[in-house]
């Protein structure tokens, strides 16, 4: 029997019931990484020669990025291998209409870094209802300091218009540990006069730095300081997108929670800045076998990949502090779920960034899990969960948030009574094959 059952659809919102599951078993390929797919398409569009990308994520978010680079003049040929023929670093085409970023925050925050440095152009970016609630002043501020002009609705929301200019390099202490802001400033730095430096309050995912190195850019990292030099062109050769640890995390959590489970996840990116969730899970007592990148590895153009072996086991509560948050930001909803099953208290703090994700993920996770019987309280910057050894079940709404939809599914498999996810279709934003992959691991 599959792990989940479709129970109906109303006005495009699909309800899907996930029953309590028997042991999950088998091997699964982690779906392609969303962060890396966005960056692969953007940098290929900025490159001078055609770039062949294998393993590109075919999902709503990353398809928005392909459509955006096409609107800017890149040619995109889809097939088993994706070929992107870029415009070159300084030749993005004027777009006839607003560039639609859909639901993709990474596209909305990274693309302006490239556009800001092109004096001949002006581009408007807009997206769906969720993206219109997410702030862009965080990128507008440094880009303005570099010389770009940005006009945003109410000063901080989409739709917003980027008017390119001759940019000057800046030294920019990031107000929050965000890879999106860091990446935006570094991309603008490629087109600025002088050396651009960002200073991170805490390390965040470093895919942009690695990919820029791969493009022949001089990128240096000195503790929290990351600097890039201006560039005439990007020389990107073919690249492969490894599996997404944030998507794989849902299967990993399901295997840890459902008694008797043992699964293997293949081809997953093991970049230290992306596997904070696995370190948290190990601290909670889970037994994971895989080769994760160690802390302090030198900046490299490569993305390490691993195979991960995960088994069910008992969990103990833990505390996740601010320094760990950017390294597990998209998996923190799963930490809340795991906390329900752990012995003792699980605390996440310093995670106010969760409030500006696809939904306010402090509010939606706390309300959602409480509706399933969890003992969980929201705080200003996170949540506190009292482990009760299990979860009753019930109904959870995804609110159009892909990670909330998948959270509900995993909760259902591990619950006593099952969970109906209202809006499971949202999973397709990052992981269109999610339900099928979960079902392939079995269930009762
Ligand atoms: C991402 C960075 C994170 C993360 C998002 C993807 C990226 O956002 O939550 O899903 O690809 O750079 P922030 O950088 O805003 O924390």
PDB file of N, CA, C and O and ligand atoms in Angstrom, residues 33-36 38-39 61 105-107 109-110 134 138 176-183 204-208 246 274 325-326 328-331 353-354 356-358 361 402-403, ligand 1:
ATOM      1  N   UNK A  33      19.173  19.485  -6.441  1.00  0.00           N
ATOM      2  CA  UNK A  33      19.246  20.587  -5.492  1.00  0.00           C
ATOM      3  C   UNK A  33      18.661  21.882  -6.072  1.00  0.00           C
ATOM      4  O   UNK A  33      19.040  22.317  -7.159  1.00  0.00           O
ATOM      5  N   UNK A  34      17.769  22.477  -5.316  1.00  0.00           N
ATOM      6  CA  UNK A  34      17.087  23.700  -5.775  1.00  0.00           C
ATOM      7  C   UNK A  34      18.045  24.887  -5.779  1.00  0.00           C
ATOM      8  O   UNK A  34      18.120  25.622  -6.755  1.00  0.00           O
ATOM      9  N   UNK A  35      18.777  25.072  -4.682  1.00  0.00           N
ATOM     10  CA  UNK A  35      19.694  26.223  -4.603  1.00  0.00           C
ATOM     11  C   UNK A  35      20.713  26.186  -5.721  1.00  0.00           C
ATOM     12  O   UNK A  35      21.019  27.207  -6.348  1.00  0.00           O
ATOM     13  N   UNK A  36      21.257  25.004  -5.960  1.00  0.00           N
ATOM     14  CA  UNK A  36      22.290  24.880  -7.003  1.00  0.00           C
ATOM     15  C   UNK A  36      21.702  25.016  -8.399  1.00  0.00           C
ATOM     16  O   UNK A  36      22.348  25.558  -9.301  1.00  0.00           O
ATOM     17  N   UNK A  38      19.093  26.910  -9.296  1.00  0.00           N
ATOM     18  CA  UNK A  38      18.907  28.355  -9.552  1.00  0.00           C
ATOM     19  C   UNK A  38      20.230  28.991  -9.971  1.00  0.00           C
ATOM     20  O   UNK A  38      20.307  29.743 -10.936  1.00  0.00           O
ATOM     21  N   UNK A  39      21.270  28.675  -9.194  1.00  0.00           N
ATOM     22  CA  UNK A  39      22.569  29.316  -9.451  1.00  0.00           C
ATOM     23  C   UNK A  39      23.167  28.841 -10.771  1.00  0.00           C
ATOM     24  O   UNK A  39      23.812  29.628 -11.496  1.00  0.00           O
ATOM     25  N   UNK A  61       9.849  26.206  -8.983  1.00  0.00           N
ATOM     26  CA  UNK A  61      10.768  27.302  -8.649  1.00  0.00           C
ATOM     27  C   UNK A  61      11.891  27.447  -9.671  1.00  0.00           C
ATOM     28  O   UNK A  61      12.222  28.547 -10.113  1.00  0.00           O
ATOM     29  N   UNK A 105      12.017  32.766  -3.996  1.00  0.00           N
ATOM     30  CA  UNK A 105      12.747  33.814  -3.283  1.00  0.00           C
ATOM     31  C   UNK A 105      14.195  33.904  -3.733  1.00  0.00           C
ATOM     32  O   UNK A 105      14.766  34.994  -3.819  1.00  0.00           O
ATOM     33  N   UNK A 106      14.807  32.770  -4.011  1.00  0.00           N
ATOM     34  CA  UNK A 106      16.221  32.779  -4.416  1.00  0.00           C
ATOM     35  C   UNK A 106      16.381  33.508  -5.745  1.00  0.00           C
ATOM     36  O   UNK A 106      17.304  34.319  -5.917  1.00  0.00           O
ATOM     37  N   UNK A 107      15.471  33.258  -6.681  1.00  0.00           N
ATOM     38  CA  UNK A 107      15.528  33.972  -7.964  1.00  0.00           C
ATOM     39  C   UNK A 107      15.315  35.469  -7.735  1.00  0.00           C
ATOM     40  O   UNK A 107      16.065  36.306  -8.268  1.00  0.00           O
ATOM     41  N   UNK A 109      15.955  37.269  -5.193  1.00  0.00           N
ATOM     42  CA  UNK A 109      17.029  37.956  -4.463  1.00  0.00           C
ATOM     43  C   UNK A 109      18.367  37.900  -5.210  1.00  0.00           C
ATOM     44  O   UNK A 109      19.225  38.762  -4.988  1.00  0.00           O
ATOM     45  N   UNK A 110      18.585  36.903  -6.053  1.00  0.00           N
ATOM     46  CA  UNK A 110      19.894  36.793  -6.724  1.00  0.00           C
ATOM     47  C   UNK A 110      19.936  37.562  -8.047  1.00  0.00           C
ATOM     48  O   UNK A 110      20.916  38.249  -8.348  1.00  0.00           O
ATOM     49  N   UNK A 134       7.319  38.921   0.728  1.00  0.00           N
ATOM     50  CA  UNK A 134       8.692  38.687   1.207  1.00  0.00           C
ATOM     51  C   UNK A 134       9.586  39.894   0.900  1.00  0.00           C
ATOM     52  O   UNK A 134       9.588  40.400  -0.215  1.00  0.00           O
ATOM     53  N   UNK A 138      16.273  44.046   1.780  1.00  0.00           N
ATOM     54  CA  UNK A 138      17.537  43.445   2.193  1.00  0.00           C
ATOM     55  C   UNK A 138      18.557  43.381   1.043  1.00  0.00           C
ATOM     56  O   UNK A 138      19.751  43.360   1.288  1.00  0.00           O
ATOM     57  N   UNK A 176      21.765  40.093   8.215  1.00  0.00           N
ATOM     58  CA  UNK A 176      21.327  38.750   8.616  1.00  0.00           C
ATOM     59  C   UNK A 176      22.167  37.723   7.858  1.00  0.00           C
ATOM     60  O   UNK A 176      22.663  38.018   6.771  1.00  0.00           O
ATOM     61  N   UNK A 177      22.305  36.534   8.452  1.00  0.00           N
ATOM     62  CA  UNK A 177      23.091  35.485   7.797  1.00  0.00           C
ATOM     63  C   UNK A 177      22.239  34.873   6.692  1.00  0.00           C
ATOM     64  O   UNK A 177      21.535  33.901   6.915  1.00  0.00           O
ATOM     65  N   UNK A 178      22.269  35.480   5.525  1.00  0.00           N
ATOM     66  CA  UNK A 178      21.431  35.013   4.416  1.00  0.00           C
ATOM     67  C   UNK A 178      22.277  34.801   3.177  1.00  0.00           C
ATOM     68  O   UNK A 178      22.937  35.723   2.692  1.00  0.00           O
ATOM     69  N   UNK A 179      22.224  33.579   2.660  1.00  0.00           N
ATOM     70  CA  UNK A 179      22.986  33.267   1.440  1.00  0.00           C
ATOM     71  C   UNK A 179      22.430  34.026   0.243  1.00  0.00           C
ATOM     72  O   UNK A 179      23.150  34.299  -0.714  1.00  0.00           O
ATOM     73  N   UNK A 180      21.147  34.364   0.323  1.00  0.00           N
ATOM     74  CA  UNK A 180      20.554  35.081  -0.815  1.00  0.00           C
ATOM     75  C   UNK A 180      21.119  36.498  -0.896  1.00  0.00           C
ATOM     76  O   UNK A 180      21.480  36.964  -1.972  1.00  0.00           O
ATOM     77  N   UNK A 181      21.207  37.178   0.235  1.00  0.00           N
ATOM     78  CA  UNK A 181      21.753  38.550   0.213  1.00  0.00           C
ATOM     79  C   UNK A 181      23.238  38.496  -0.157  1.00  0.00           C
ATOM     80  O   UNK A 181      23.712  39.259  -1.007  1.00  0.00           O
ATOM     81  N   UNK A 182      23.949  37.583   0.466  1.00  0.00           N
ATOM     82  CA  UNK A 182      25.388  37.422   0.172  1.00  0.00           C
ATOM     83  C   UNK A 182      25.597  37.213  -1.324  1.00  0.00           C
ATOM     84  O   UNK A 182      26.430  37.876  -1.960  1.00  0.00           O
ATOM     85  N   UNK A 183      24.805  36.308  -1.904  1.00  0.00           N
ATOM     86  CA  UNK A 183      24.988  35.964  -3.321  1.00  0.00           C
ATOM     87  C   UNK A 183      24.679  37.158  -4.209  1.00  0.00           C
ATOM     88  O   UNK A 183      25.370  37.402  -5.201  1.00  0.00           O
ATOM     89  N   UNK A 204      26.722  30.842   5.955  1.00  0.00           N
ATOM     90  CA  UNK A 204      25.503  30.366   5.294  1.00  0.00           C
ATOM     91  C   UNK A 204      25.938  29.572   4.062  1.00  0.00           C
ATOM     92  O   UNK A 204      27.132  29.529   3.747  1.00  0.00           O
ATOM     93  N   UNK A 205      24.982  28.991   3.357  1.00  0.00           N
ATOM     94  CA  UNK A 205      25.348  28.112   2.224  1.00  0.00           C
ATOM     95  C   UNK A 205      26.265  28.857   1.249  1.00  0.00           C
ATOM     96  O   UNK A 205      26.045  30.041   0.966  1.00  0.00           O
ATOM     97  N   UNK A 206      27.276  28.139   0.758  1.00  0.00           N
ATOM     98  CA  UNK A 206      28.335  28.797  -0.022  1.00  0.00           C
ATOM     99  C   UNK A 206      28.363  28.365  -1.483  1.00  0.00           C
ATOM    100  O   UNK A 206      29.411  28.385  -2.123  1.00  0.00           O
ATOM    101  N   UNK A 207      27.203  27.978  -2.031  1.00  0.00           N
ATOM    102  CA  UNK A 207      27.178  27.501  -3.424  1.00  0.00           C
ATOM    103  C   UNK A 207      27.614  28.570  -4.419  1.00  0.00           C
ATOM    104  O   UNK A 207      28.254  28.257  -5.419  1.00  0.00           O
ATOM    105  N   UNK A 208      27.232  29.820  -4.159  1.00  0.00           N
ATOM    106  CA  UNK A 208      27.590  30.878  -5.116  1.00  0.00           C
ATOM    107  C   UNK A 208      29.108  31.032  -5.172  1.00  0.00           C
ATOM    108  O   UNK A 208      29.688  31.116  -6.272  1.00  0.00           O
ATOM    109  N   UNK A 246      17.998  19.327   1.495  1.00  0.00           N
ATOM    110  CA  UNK A 246      16.777  19.854   2.122  1.00  0.00           C
ATOM    111  C   UNK A 246      15.553  19.049   1.712  1.00  0.00           C
ATOM    112  O   UNK A 246      14.622  18.873   2.500  1.00  0.00           O
ATOM    113  N   UNK A 274      25.258  22.887   4.129  1.00  0.00           N
ATOM    114  CA  UNK A 274      23.905  22.423   3.830  1.00  0.00           C
ATOM    115  C   UNK A 274      23.427  21.272   4.717  1.00  0.00           C
ATOM    116  O   UNK A 274      22.278  20.869   4.614  1.00  0.00           O
ATOM    117  N   UNK A 325      21.450  28.026  12.798  1.00  0.00           N
ATOM    118  CA  UNK A 325      20.215  28.269  12.051  1.00  0.00           C
ATOM    119  C   UNK A 325      20.418  28.368  10.534  1.00  0.00           C
ATOM    120  O   UNK A 325      19.735  27.688   9.762  1.00  0.00           O
ATOM    121  N   UNK A 326      21.379  29.191  10.034  1.00  0.00           N
ATOM    122  CA  UNK A 326      21.501  29.301   8.570  1.00  0.00           C
ATOM    123  C   UNK A 326      21.919  27.985   7.896  1.00  0.00           C
ATOM    124  O   UNK A 326      21.687  27.799   6.711  1.00  0.00           O
ATOM    125  N   UNK A 328      20.729  25.112   8.623  1.00  0.00           N
ATOM    126  CA  UNK A 328      19.612  24.154   8.655  1.00  0.00           C
ATOM    127  C   UNK A 328      18.297  24.892   8.466  1.00  0.00           C
ATOM    128  O   UNK A 328      17.246  24.383   8.856  1.00  0.00           O
ATOM    129  N   UNK A 329      18.350  26.088   7.885  1.00  0.00           N
ATOM    130  CA  UNK A 329      17.188  26.986   7.899  1.00  0.00           C
ATOM    131  C   UNK A 329      15.926  26.344   7.314  1.00  0.00           C
ATOM    132  O   UNK A 329      14.844  26.457   7.878  1.00  0.00           O
ATOM    133  N   UNK A 330      16.068  25.614   6.205  1.00  0.00           N
ATOM    134  CA  UNK A 330      14.876  25.069   5.555  1.00  0.00           C
ATOM    135  C   UNK A 330      14.392  23.777   6.215  1.00  0.00           C
ATOM    136  O   UNK A 330      13.307  23.282   5.903  1.00  0.00           O
ATOM    137  N   UNK A 331      15.218  23.232   7.105  1.00  0.00           N
ATOM    138  CA  UNK A 331      14.862  21.968   7.754  1.00  0.00           C
ATOM    139  C   UNK A 331      14.332  22.182   9.175  1.00  0.00           C
ATOM    140  O   UNK A 331      13.963  21.220   9.858  1.00  0.00           O
ATOM    141  N   UNK A 353      14.360  34.566  11.004  1.00  0.00           N
ATOM    142  CA  UNK A 353      14.293  34.535   9.530  1.00  0.00           C
ATOM    143  C   UNK A 353      13.164  33.626   9.031  1.00  0.00           C
ATOM    144  O   UNK A 353      12.662  33.778   7.918  1.00  0.00           O
ATOM    145  N   UNK A 354      12.779  32.655   9.867  1.00  0.00           N
ATOM    146  CA  UNK A 354      11.684  31.760   9.467  1.00  0.00           C
ATOM    147  C   UNK A 354      10.398  32.530   9.198  1.00  0.00           C
ATOM    148  O   UNK A 354       9.530  32.068   8.465  1.00  0.00           O
ATOM    149  N   UNK A 356      10.024  35.122   7.447  1.00  0.00           N
ATOM    150  CA  UNK A 356       9.936  35.716   6.103  1.00  0.00           C
ATOM    151  C   UNK A 356      10.218  34.679   5.012  1.00  0.00           C
ATOM    152  O   UNK A 356      10.724  34.997   3.957  1.00  0.00           O
ATOM    153  N   UNK A 357       9.893  33.437   5.295  1.00  0.00           N
ATOM    154  CA  UNK A 357      10.001  32.393   4.267  1.00  0.00           C
ATOM    155  C   UNK A 357       8.683  32.343   3.463  1.00  0.00           C
ATOM    156  O   UNK A 357       7.885  33.257   3.529  1.00  0.00           O
ATOM    157  N   UNK A 358       8.449  31.266   2.730  1.00  0.00           N
ATOM    158  CA  UNK A 358       7.260  31.175   1.874  1.00  0.00           C
ATOM    159  C   UNK A 358       5.983  31.467   2.668  1.00  0.00           C
ATOM    160  O   UNK A 358       4.996  31.977   2.142  1.00  0.00           O
ATOM    161  N   UNK A 361       7.047  30.744   8.873  1.00  0.00           N
ATOM    162  CA  UNK A 361       7.175  29.330   9.266  1.00  0.00           C
ATOM    163  C   UNK A 361       7.238  29.118  10.774  1.00  0.00           C
ATOM    164  O   UNK A 361       7.189  27.970  11.215  1.00  0.00           O
ATOM    165  N   UNK A 402       5.641  24.708   0.220  1.00  0.00           N
ATOM    166  CA  UNK A 402       6.074  23.346  -0.133  1.00  0.00           C
ATOM    167  C   UNK A 402       6.616  22.575   1.069  1.00  0.00           C
ATOM    168  O   UNK A 402       6.334  21.387   1.233  1.00  0.00           O
ATOM    169  N   UNK A 403       7.390  23.257   1.915  1.00  0.00           N
ATOM    170  CA  UNK A 403       7.997  22.504   3.021  1.00  0.00           C
ATOM    171  C   UNK A 403       6.965  22.148   4.091  1.00  0.00           C
ATOM    172  O   UNK A 403       7.096  21.143   4.780  1.00  0.00           O
TER     173      UNK A 403
HETATM  174  C1  LIG B   1      18.607  29.876  -0.207  1.00  0.00           C
HETATM  175  C2  LIG B   1      18.925  30.486   0.983  1.00  0.00           C
HETATM  176  C3  LIG B   1      18.049  30.465   2.152  1.00  0.00           C
HETATM  177  C4  LIG B   1      17.006  29.368   2.045  1.00  0.00           C
HETATM  178  C5  LIG B   1      16.353  29.307   0.701  1.00  0.00           C
HETATM  179  C6  LIG B   1      17.390  29.086  -0.393  1.00  0.00           C
HETATM  180  C7  LIG B   1      19.551  30.012  -1.331  1.00  0.00           C
HETATM  181  O1  LIG B   1      17.410  31.718   2.251  1.00  0.00           O
HETATM  182  O2  LIG B   1      16.025  29.509   3.043  1.00  0.00           O
HETATM  183  O3  LIG B   1      15.406  28.259   0.645  1.00  0.00           O
HETATM  184  O4  LIG B   1      19.437  29.241  -2.302  1.00  0.00           O
HETATM  185  O5  LIG B   1      20.424  30.888  -1.253  1.00  0.00           O
HETATM  186  P1  LIG B   1      18.140  32.940   3.002  1.00  0.00           P
HETATM  187  O6  LIG B   1      19.435  33.152   2.348  1.00  0.00           O
HETATM  188  O7  LIG B   1      17.257  34.141   2.828  1.00  0.00           O
HETATM  189  O8  LIG B   1      18.237  32.515   4.419  1.00  0.00           O
END
